[in-house]
Tab-separated table of C-alpha atoms in Angstrom:
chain	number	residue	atom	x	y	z
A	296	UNK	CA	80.576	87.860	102.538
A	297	UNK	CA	80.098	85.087	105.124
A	298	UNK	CA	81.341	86.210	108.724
A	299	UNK	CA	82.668	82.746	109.545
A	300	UNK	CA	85.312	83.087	106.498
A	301	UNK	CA	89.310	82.565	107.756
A	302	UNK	CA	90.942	85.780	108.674
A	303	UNK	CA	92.691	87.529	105.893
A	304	UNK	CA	93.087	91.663	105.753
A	305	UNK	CA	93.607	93.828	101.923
A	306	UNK	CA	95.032	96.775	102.593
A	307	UNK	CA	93.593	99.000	99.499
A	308	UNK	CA	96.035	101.473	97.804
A	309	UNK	CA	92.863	103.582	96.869
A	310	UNK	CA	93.936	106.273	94.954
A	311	UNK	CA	95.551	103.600	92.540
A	312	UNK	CA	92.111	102.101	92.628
A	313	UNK	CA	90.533	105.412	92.063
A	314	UNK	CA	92.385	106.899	89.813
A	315	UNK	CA	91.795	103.415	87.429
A	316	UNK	CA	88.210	104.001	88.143
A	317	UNK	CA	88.254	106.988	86.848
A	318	UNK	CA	90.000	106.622	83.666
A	319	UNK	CA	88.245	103.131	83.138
A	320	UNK	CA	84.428	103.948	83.672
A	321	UNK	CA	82.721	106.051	81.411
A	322	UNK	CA	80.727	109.112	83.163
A	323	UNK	CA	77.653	108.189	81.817
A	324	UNK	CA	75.654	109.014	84.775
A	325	UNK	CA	76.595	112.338	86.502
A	326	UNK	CA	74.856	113.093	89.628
A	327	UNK	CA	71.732	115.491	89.719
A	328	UNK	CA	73.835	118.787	89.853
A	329	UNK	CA	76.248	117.594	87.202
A	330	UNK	CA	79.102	116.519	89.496
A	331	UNK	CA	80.195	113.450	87.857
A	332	UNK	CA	80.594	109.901	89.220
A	333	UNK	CA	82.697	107.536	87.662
A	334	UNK	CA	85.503	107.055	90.037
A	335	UNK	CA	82.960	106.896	92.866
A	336	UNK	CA	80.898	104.561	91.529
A	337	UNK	CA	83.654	102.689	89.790
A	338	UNK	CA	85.928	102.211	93.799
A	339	UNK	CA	82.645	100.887	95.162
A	340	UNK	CA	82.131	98.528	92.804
A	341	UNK	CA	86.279	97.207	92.899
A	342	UNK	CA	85.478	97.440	97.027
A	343	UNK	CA	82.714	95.087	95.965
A	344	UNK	CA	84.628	93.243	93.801
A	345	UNK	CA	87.264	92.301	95.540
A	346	UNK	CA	85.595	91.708	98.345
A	347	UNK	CA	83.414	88.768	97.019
A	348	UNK	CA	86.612	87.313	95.302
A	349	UNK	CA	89.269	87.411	98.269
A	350	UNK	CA	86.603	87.461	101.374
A	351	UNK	CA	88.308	89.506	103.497
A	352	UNK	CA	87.563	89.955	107.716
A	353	UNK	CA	89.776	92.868	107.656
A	354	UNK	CA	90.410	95.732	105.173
A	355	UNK	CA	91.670	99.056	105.219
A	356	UNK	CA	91.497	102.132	102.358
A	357	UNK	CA	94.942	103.675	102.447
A	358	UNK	CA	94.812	107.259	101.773
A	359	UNK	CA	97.776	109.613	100.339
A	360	UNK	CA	97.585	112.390	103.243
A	361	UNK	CA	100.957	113.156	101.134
A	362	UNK	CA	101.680	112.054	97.725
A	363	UNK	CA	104.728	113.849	97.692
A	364	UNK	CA	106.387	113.815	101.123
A	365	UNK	CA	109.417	115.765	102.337
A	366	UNK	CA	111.538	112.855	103.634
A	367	UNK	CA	111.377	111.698	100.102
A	368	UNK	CA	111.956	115.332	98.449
A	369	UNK	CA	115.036	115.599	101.003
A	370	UNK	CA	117.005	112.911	99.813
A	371	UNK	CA	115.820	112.638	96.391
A	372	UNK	CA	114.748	116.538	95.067
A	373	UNK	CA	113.374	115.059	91.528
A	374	UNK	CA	111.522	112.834	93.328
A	375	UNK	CA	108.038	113.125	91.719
A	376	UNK	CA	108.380	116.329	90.763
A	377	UNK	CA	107.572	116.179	87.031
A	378	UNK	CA	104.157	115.296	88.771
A	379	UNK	CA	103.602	119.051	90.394
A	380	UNK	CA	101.201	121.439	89.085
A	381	UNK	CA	103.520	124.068	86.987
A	382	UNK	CA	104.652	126.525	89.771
A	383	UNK	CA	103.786	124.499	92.523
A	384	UNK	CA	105.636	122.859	95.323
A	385	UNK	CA	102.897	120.410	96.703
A	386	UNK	CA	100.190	119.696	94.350
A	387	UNK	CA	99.507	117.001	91.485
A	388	UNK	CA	98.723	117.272	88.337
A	389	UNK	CA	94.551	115.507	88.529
A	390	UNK	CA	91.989	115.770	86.057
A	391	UNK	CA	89.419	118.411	87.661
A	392	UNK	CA	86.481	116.047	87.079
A	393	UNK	CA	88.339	113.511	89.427
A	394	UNK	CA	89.320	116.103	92.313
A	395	UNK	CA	85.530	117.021	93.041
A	396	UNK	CA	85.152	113.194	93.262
A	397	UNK	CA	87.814	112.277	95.681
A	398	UNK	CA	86.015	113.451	99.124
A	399	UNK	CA	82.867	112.459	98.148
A	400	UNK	CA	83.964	108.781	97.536
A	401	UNK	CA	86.233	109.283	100.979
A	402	UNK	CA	82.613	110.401	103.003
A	403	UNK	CA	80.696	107.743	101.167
A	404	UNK	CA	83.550	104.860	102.355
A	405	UNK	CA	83.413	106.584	105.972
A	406	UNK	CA	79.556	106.257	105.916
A	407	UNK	CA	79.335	103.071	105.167
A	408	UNK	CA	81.850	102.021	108.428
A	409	UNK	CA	85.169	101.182	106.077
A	410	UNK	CA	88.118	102.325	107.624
A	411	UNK	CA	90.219	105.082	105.667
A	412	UNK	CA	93.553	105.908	106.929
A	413	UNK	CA	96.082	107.857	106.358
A	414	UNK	CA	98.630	109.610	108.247
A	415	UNK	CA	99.907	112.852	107.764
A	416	UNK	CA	103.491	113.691	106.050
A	417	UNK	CA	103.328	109.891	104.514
A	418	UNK	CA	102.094	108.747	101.179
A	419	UNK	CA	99.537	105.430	101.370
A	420	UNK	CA	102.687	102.592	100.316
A	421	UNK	CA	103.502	103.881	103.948
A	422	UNK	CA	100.192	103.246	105.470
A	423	UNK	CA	100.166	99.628	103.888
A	424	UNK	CA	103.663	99.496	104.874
A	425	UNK	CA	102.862	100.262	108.491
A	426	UNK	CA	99.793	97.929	108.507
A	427	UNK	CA	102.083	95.462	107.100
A	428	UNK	CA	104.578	95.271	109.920
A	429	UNK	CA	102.101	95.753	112.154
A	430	UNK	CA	99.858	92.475	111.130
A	431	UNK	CA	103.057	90.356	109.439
A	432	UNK	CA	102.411	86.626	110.548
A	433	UNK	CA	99.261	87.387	112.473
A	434	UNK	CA	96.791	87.119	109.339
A	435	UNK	CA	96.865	86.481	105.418
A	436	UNK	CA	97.863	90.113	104.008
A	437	UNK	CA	96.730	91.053	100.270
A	438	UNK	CA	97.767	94.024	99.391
A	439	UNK	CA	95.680	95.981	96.604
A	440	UNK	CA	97.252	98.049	94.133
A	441	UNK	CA	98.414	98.650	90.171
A	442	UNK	CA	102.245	100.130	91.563
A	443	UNK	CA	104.689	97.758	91.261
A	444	UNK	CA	106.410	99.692	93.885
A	445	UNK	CA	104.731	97.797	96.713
A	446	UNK	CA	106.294	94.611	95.467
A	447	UNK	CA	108.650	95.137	97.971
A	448	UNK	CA	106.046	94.074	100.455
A	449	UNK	CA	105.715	90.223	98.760
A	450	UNK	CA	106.870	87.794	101.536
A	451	UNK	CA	105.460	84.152	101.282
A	452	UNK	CA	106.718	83.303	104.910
A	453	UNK	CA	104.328	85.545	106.078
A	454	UNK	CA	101.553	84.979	103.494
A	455	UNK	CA	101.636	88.778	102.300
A	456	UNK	CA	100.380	89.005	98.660
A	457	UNK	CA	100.083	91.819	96.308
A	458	UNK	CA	97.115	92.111	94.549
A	459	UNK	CA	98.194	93.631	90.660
A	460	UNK	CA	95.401	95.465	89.194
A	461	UNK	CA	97.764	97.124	86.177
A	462	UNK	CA	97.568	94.550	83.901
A	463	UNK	CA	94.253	92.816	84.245
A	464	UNK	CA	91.602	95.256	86.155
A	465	UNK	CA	90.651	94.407	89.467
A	466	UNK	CA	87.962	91.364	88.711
A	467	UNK	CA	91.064	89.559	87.209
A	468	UNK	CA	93.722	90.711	89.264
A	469	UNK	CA	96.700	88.912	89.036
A	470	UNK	CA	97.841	87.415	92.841
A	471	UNK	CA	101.756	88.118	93.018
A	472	UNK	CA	103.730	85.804	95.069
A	473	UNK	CA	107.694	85.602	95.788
A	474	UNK	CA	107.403	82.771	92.580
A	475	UNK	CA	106.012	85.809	89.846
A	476	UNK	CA	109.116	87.871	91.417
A	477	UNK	CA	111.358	85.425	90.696
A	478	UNK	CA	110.315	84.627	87.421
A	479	UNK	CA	109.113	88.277	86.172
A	480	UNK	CA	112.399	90.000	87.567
A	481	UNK	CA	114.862	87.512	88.261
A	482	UNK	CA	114.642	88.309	92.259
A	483	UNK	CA	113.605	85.827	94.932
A	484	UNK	CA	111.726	88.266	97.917
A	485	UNK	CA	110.589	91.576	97.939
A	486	UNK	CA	113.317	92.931	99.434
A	487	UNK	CA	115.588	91.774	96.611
A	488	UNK	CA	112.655	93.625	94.387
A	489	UNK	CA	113.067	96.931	96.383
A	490	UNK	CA	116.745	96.930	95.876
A	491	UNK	CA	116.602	95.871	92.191
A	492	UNK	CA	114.183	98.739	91.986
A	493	UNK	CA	117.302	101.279	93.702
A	494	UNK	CA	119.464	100.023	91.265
A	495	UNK	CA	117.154	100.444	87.945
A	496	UNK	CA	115.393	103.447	88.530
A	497	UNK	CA	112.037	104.330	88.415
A	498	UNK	CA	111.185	107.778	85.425
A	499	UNK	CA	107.708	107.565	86.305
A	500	UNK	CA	108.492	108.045	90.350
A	501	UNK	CA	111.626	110.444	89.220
A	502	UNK	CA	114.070	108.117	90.490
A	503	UNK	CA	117.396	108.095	88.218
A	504	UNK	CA	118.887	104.819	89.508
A	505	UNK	CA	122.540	103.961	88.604
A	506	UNK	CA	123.546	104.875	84.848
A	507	UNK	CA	124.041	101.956	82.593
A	508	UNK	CA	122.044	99.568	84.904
A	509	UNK	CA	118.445	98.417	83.855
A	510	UNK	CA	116.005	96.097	85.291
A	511	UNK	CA	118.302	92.948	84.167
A	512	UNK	CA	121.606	94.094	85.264
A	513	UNK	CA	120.270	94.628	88.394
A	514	UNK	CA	118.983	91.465	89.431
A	515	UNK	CA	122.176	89.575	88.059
A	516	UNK	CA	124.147	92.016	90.350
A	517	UNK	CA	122.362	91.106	93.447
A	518	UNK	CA	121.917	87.337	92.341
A	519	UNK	CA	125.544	87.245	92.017
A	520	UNK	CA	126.120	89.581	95.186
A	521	UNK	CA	123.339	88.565	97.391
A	522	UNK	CA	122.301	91.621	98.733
A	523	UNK	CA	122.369	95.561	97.744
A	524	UNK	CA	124.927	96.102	100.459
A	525	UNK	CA	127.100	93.341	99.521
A	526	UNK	CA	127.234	95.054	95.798
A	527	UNK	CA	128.464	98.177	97.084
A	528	UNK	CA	130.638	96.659	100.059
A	529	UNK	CA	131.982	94.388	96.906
A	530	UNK	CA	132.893	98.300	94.962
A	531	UNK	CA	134.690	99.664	98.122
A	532	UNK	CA	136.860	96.718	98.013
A	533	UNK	CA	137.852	96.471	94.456
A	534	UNK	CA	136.347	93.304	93.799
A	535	UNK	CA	138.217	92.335	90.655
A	536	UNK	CA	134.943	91.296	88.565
A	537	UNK	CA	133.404	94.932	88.738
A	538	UNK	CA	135.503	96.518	85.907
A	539	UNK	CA	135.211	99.574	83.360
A	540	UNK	CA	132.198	101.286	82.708
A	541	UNK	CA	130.211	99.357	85.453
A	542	UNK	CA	132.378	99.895	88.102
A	543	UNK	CA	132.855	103.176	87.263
A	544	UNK	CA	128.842	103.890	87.455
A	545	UNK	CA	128.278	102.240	90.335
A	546	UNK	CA	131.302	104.358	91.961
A	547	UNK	CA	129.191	107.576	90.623
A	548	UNK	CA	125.730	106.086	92.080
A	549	UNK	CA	127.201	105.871	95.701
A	550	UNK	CA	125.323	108.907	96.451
A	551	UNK	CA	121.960	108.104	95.312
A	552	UNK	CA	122.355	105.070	96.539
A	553	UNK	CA	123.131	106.047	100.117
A	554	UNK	CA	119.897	107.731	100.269
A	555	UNK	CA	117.656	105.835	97.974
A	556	UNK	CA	115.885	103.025	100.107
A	557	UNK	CA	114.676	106.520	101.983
A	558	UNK	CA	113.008	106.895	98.641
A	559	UNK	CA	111.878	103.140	97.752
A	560	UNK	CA	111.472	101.497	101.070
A	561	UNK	CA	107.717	102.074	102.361
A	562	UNK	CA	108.261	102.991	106.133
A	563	UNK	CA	107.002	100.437	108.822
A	564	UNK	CA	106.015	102.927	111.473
A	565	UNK	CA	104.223	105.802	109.927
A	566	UNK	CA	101.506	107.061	112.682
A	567	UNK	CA	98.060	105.334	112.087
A	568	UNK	CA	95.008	105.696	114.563
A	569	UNK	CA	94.436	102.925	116.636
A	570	UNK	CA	90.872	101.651	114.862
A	571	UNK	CA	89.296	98.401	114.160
A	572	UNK	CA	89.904	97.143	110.230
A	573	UNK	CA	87.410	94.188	110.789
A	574	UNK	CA	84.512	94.483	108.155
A	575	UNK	CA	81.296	96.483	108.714
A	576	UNK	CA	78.666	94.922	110.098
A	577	UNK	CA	75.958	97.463	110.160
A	578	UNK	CA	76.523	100.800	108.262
A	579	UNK	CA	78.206	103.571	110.197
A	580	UNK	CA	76.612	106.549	109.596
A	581	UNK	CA	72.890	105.422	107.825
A	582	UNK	CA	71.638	109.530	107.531
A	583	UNK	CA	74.580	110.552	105.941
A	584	UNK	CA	75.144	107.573	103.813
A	585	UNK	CA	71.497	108.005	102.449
A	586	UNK	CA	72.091	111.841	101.788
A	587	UNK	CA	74.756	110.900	99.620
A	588	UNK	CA	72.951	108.074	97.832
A	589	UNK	CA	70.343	110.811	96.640
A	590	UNK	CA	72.656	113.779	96.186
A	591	UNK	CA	74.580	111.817	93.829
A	592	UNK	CA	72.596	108.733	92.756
A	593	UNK	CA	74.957	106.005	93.728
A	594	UNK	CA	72.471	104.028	95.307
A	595	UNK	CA	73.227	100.936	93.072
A	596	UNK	CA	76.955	100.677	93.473
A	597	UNK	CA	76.811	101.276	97.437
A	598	UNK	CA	73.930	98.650	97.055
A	599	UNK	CA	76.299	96.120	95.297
A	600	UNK	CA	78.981	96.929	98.105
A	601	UNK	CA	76.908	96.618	101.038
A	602	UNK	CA	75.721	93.382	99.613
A	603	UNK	CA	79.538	92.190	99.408
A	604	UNK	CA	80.159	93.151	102.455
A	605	UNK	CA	77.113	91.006	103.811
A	606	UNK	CA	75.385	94.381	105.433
A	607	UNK	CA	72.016	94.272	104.599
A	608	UNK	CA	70.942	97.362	102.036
């Protein structure tokens, strides 16, 4: 990557990336003791990846401190909870083979000099959300992730991308801007996506949304309304073209809808470190970076990144 290239930060949702890594790459090559490698080897290369296509000056790896934070269980109780380990309160469901990867890819990423941060009681969409506010209008944003969730984060004005990885991997990712909102979901910003997404629901995030009202209904509502509070303000006052069944489920929603953007909305002001996300320019921590590289013979995919990142192998 050429240090004279325009500033632009990606904020990484890396357990999104790492989890696709995972399931994507083949463990073909298990370290020396057995411990396999895919997911490690498979993040370095998307680091790699994505940093030769979008030529960032800034980036950040957002970690999930907690995937499943209280705030969120508070107002919502099923929030996520189909994702817990049977008889537990705090811990997902992961494949075992992925677990024993996940701090080894987190001190090989630390080695190298790439920030990871996370901040305790929050979930990573908060850490991206923080990093968001914090940098909105200073630099190009690009957020990377395969959850639609962060959608909410799309804002043109302020050149704030997300980066889809769902649909076509991360060497095709697809570059979402407020134009694929509004013709994808029929909503013109990301907040208008975040409040569609109140309305609709989300199964896989344990959300139940407002009976009767799917992803379509939703963004008619609000294009016809103009806002999520204007819906509801619209209910309270017996606005005359909310009738029957509708009506009557969006009177029976008022309560999960008076807590759900605790639920949706990522939170600007999680607590983050004060650290510098500017690219590497010399690896961080060379002895332990090289004990990894023979511990768990990586050396080609941290050789591919440190090439991206123009550091010198």
């Amino acid at each position: 990557m050429s240090q004279t290239s325009a500033p632009r930060l990606l904020l990484l949702d890396t357990a999104s990336l790492y989890f696709r890594a995972f399931f994507g790459v083949k463990d073909q090559r298990p370290a020396p003791d057995g411990t396999p490698t895919n997911a490690i080897r498979g993040l370095l290369d998307m680091i790699a990846t994505l940093t030769t296509r979008f030529s960032p000056t800034h980036l950040a790896c957002c970690w999930d401190d907690d995937w499943r934070p209280q705030f969120r269980v508070d107002a919502i109780p099923s929030y996520k909870a189909h994702r817990l380990v049977e008889g537990s309160q705090d811990k997902e469901e992961a494949p075992p083979e992925l677990e024993v990867q996940v701090p080894i890819l987190r001190q090989v990423l630390e080695s190298v000099g790439l920030p990871v941060l996370g901040s305790p009681g929050y979930e990573a969409d908060d850490v991206i959300g923080t990093l968001t506010a914090t940098h909105h209008g200073q630099l190009p944003i690009g957020v990377v992730t395969g959850d639609r969730d962060l959608f909410q984060l799309v804002d043109d004005a302020a050149d704030v991308s997300v980066i889809y990885t769902a649909k076509a991997g991360v060497r095709d990712a697809e570059v979402i801007t407020e134009a694929d909102l509004q013709s994808r979901y029929g909503v013109p910003t990301g907040v208008a996506y975040a409040e569609m997404a109140m309305l609709r629901g989300d199964t896989s995030d344990g959300l139940p949304g407002v009976k009767g009202i799917g992803e379509k209904t939703a963004a008619q509502l609000l294009a016809d309304y103009g806002s999520l509070a204007a819906l509801r303000a619209a209910v309270d006052a017996g606005d005359p073209r909310l009738k029957g069944a509708r009506r009557a489920n969006l009177e029976a929603g008022a309560a999960y809808l008076d807590v759900a953007p605790r639920v949706v909305l990522v939170a600007p002001d999680a607590p983050l470190p004060d650290v510098p996300l500017t690219l590497p320019r010399e690896v961080a921590d060379p002895e332990t970076l090289h004990r990894l590289i023979e511990a768990y013979d990586i050396g080609n995919p941290v050789s591919r990144l440190l090439t991206a990142l123009g550091i010198r192998p």
